[in-house]
Coordinates of C-alpha atoms and ligand atoms in Angstrom, one line a residue:
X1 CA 215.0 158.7 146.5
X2 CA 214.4 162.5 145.8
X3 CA 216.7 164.1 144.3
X4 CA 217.3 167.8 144.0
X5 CA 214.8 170.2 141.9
X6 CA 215.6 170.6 138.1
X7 CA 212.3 172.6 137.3
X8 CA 211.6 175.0 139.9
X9 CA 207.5 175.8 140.8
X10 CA 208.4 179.3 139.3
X11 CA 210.5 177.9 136.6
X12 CA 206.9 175.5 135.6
X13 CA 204.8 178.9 136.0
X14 CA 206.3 181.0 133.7
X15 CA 206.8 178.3 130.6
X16 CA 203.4 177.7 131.3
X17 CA 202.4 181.6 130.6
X18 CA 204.9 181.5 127.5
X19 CA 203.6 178.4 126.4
X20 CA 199.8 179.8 126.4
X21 CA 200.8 183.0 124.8
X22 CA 202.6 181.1 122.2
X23 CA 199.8 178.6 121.3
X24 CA 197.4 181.3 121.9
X25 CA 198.7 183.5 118.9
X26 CA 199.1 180.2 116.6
X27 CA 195.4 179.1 117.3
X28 CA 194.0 182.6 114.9
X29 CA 190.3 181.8 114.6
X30 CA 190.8 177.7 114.4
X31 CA 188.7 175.4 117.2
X32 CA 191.5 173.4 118.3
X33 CA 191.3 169.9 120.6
X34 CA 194.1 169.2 123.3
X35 CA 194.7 165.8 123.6
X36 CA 196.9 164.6 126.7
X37 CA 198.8 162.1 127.0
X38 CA 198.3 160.1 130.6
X39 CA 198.8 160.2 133.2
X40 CA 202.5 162.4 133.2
X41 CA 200.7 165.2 131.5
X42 CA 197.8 165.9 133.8
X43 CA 199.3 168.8 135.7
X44 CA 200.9 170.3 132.5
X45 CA 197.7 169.2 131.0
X46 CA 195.3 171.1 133.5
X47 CA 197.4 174.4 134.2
X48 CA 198.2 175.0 130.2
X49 CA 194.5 174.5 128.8
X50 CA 193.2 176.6 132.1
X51 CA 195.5 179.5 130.7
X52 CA 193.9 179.5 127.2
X53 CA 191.1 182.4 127.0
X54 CA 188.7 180.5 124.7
X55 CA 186.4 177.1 124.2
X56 CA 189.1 174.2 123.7
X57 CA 187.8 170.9 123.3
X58 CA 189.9 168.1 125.3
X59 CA 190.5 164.3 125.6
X60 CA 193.1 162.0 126.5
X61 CA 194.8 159.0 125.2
X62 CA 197.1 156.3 127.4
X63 CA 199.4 154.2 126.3
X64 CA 201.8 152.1 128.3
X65 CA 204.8 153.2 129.4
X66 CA 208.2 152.4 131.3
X67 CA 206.4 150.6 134.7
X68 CA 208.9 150.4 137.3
X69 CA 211.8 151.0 135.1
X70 CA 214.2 154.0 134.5
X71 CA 214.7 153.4 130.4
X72 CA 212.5 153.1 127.4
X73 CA 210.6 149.8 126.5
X74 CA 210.8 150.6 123.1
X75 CA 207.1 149.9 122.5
X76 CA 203.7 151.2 122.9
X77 CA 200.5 149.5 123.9
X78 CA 197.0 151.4 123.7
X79 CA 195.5 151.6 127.5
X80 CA 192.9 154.7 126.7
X81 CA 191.6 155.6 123.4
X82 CA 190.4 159.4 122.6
X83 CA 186.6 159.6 122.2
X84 CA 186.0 162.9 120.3
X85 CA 186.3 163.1 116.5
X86 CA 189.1 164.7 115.9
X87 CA 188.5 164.4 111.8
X88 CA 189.4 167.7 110.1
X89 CA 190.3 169.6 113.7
X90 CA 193.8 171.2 115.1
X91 CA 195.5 168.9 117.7
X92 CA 197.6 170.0 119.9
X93 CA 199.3 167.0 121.9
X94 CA 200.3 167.7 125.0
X95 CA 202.5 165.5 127.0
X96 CA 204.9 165.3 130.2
X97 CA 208.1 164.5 128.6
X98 CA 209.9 163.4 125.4
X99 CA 212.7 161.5 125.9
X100 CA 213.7 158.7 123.0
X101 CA 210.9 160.1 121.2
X102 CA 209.1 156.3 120.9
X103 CA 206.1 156.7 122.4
X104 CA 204.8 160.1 120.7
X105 CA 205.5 158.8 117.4
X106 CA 203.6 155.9 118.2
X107 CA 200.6 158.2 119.6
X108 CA 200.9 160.5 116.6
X109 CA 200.8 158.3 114.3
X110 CA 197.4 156.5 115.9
X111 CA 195.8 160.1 116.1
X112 CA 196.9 160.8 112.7
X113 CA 194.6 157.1 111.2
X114 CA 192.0 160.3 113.0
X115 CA 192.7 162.0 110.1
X116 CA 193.0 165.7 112.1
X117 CA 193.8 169.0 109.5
X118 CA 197.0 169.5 111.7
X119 CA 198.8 168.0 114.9
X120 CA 201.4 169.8 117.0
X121 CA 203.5 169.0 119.9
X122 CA 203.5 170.1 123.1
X123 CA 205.7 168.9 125.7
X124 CA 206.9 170.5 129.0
X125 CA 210.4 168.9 128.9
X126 CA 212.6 167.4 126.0
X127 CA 215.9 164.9 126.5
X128 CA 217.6 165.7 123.0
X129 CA 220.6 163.1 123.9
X130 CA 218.1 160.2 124.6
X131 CA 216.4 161.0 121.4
X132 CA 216.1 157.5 119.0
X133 CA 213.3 158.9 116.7
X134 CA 213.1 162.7 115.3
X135 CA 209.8 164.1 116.2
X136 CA 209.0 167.7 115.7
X137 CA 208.0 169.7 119.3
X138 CA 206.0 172.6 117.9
X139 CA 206.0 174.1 121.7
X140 CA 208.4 173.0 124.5
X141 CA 209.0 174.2 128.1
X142 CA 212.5 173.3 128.3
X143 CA 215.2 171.0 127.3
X144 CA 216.9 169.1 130.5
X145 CA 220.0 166.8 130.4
X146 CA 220.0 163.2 130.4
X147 CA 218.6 162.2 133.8
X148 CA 215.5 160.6 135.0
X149 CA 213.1 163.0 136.8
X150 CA 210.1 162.7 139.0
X151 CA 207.0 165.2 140.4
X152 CA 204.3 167.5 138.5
X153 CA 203.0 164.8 136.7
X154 CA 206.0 162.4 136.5
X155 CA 206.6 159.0 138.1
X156 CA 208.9 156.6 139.5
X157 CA 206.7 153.4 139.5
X158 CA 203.6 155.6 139.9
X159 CA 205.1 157.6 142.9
X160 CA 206.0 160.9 143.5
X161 CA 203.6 162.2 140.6
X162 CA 202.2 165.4 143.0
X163 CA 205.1 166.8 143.8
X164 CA 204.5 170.6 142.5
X165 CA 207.9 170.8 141.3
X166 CA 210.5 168.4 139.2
X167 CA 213.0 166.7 140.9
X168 CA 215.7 164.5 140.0
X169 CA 215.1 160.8 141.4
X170 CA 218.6 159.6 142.4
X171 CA 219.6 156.4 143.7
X172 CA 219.0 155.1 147.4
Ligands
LIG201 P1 210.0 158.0 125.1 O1 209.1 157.1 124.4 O2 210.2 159.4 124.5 O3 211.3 157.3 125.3 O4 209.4 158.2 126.6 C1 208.4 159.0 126.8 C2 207.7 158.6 128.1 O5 208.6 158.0 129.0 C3 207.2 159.8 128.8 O6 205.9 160.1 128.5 C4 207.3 159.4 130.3 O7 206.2 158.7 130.7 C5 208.5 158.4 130.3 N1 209.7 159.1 130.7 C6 210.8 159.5 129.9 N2 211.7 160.1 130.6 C7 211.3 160.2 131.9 C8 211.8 160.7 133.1 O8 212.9 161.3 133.2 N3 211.0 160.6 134.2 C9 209.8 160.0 134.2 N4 209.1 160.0 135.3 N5 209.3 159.5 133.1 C10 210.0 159.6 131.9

């Protein structure tokens, strides 16, 4: 059931202005494409890109994730490919949450047969004591301790994804 709040609405408003100022100063003159990650991105997805004062291109990839479970499946299947060519562009790959660090490696490394000139991270929220597999966050909202969370974005067996804030999904 819901749990208390971990990321306040306030809290995801003002990463989302530092994250925009800080991606907006690394972009110089480049013509960068966001990719998102589905679906636990598409809040962070919408509200960051919406904050960026120029022309961005953007597209979204899916791959499977956990379903109705609480822990990584270790593997990653395909669901949604991008469509624009992303040959020679700047990605910046935005996604919910990276926890063992599985499933962006997998996507970066499909975006990267793309051949882009460069691909950064992105990622609202980071578990660094779940992590299996490095992976470099060029921008992150926030770290948060090793507990399954739910809301702006985030599910529990494809519920609770529209809460405006992140809570903690405890046990019944
Ligand atoms: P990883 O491959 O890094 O272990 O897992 C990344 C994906 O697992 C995220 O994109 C997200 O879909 C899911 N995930 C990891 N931790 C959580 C969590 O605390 N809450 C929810 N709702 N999903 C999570």
């Amino acid at each position: 059931m819901l749990g208390p709040v971990v990321v306040s609405r306030a809290a995801i408003e003002s990463m989302l202005d530092r994250l925009a100022a800080e991606i907006e100063s690394d972009l110089g003159g480049r013509s960068p494409v966001f990719i998102g990650v589905l679906k636990g991105c598409v809040f962070f997805f919408t509200d960051l890109v919406k904050r960026i004062r120029r022309s961005v291109d953007m597209d979204f990839i899916q791959v499977s994730s956990y379903g109705a479970s609480t822990t990584s499946s270790g593997s990653v299947v395909l669901v949604k490919d991008i469509t624009v060519d992303v040959r020679d562009r700047d990605v910046y790959l935005v996604e919910d949450i990276v926890d063992t660090g599985t499933t962006l490696t997998d996507v970066i490394r499909l975006i990267e047969a793309r051949h882009p000139r460069t691909i950064q991270v992105v990622a609202l929220l980071s578990k660094p004591s779940r992590r299996q597999v490095e992976v470099e966050i060029a921008f992150l909202g926030t770290e948060i301790e090793d507990r399954f969370v739910i809301g702006y974005g985030l599910d529990f067996d494809e519920r609770y994804r529209n809460l405006p804030e992140i809570h903690e999904l405890v046990p019944e």
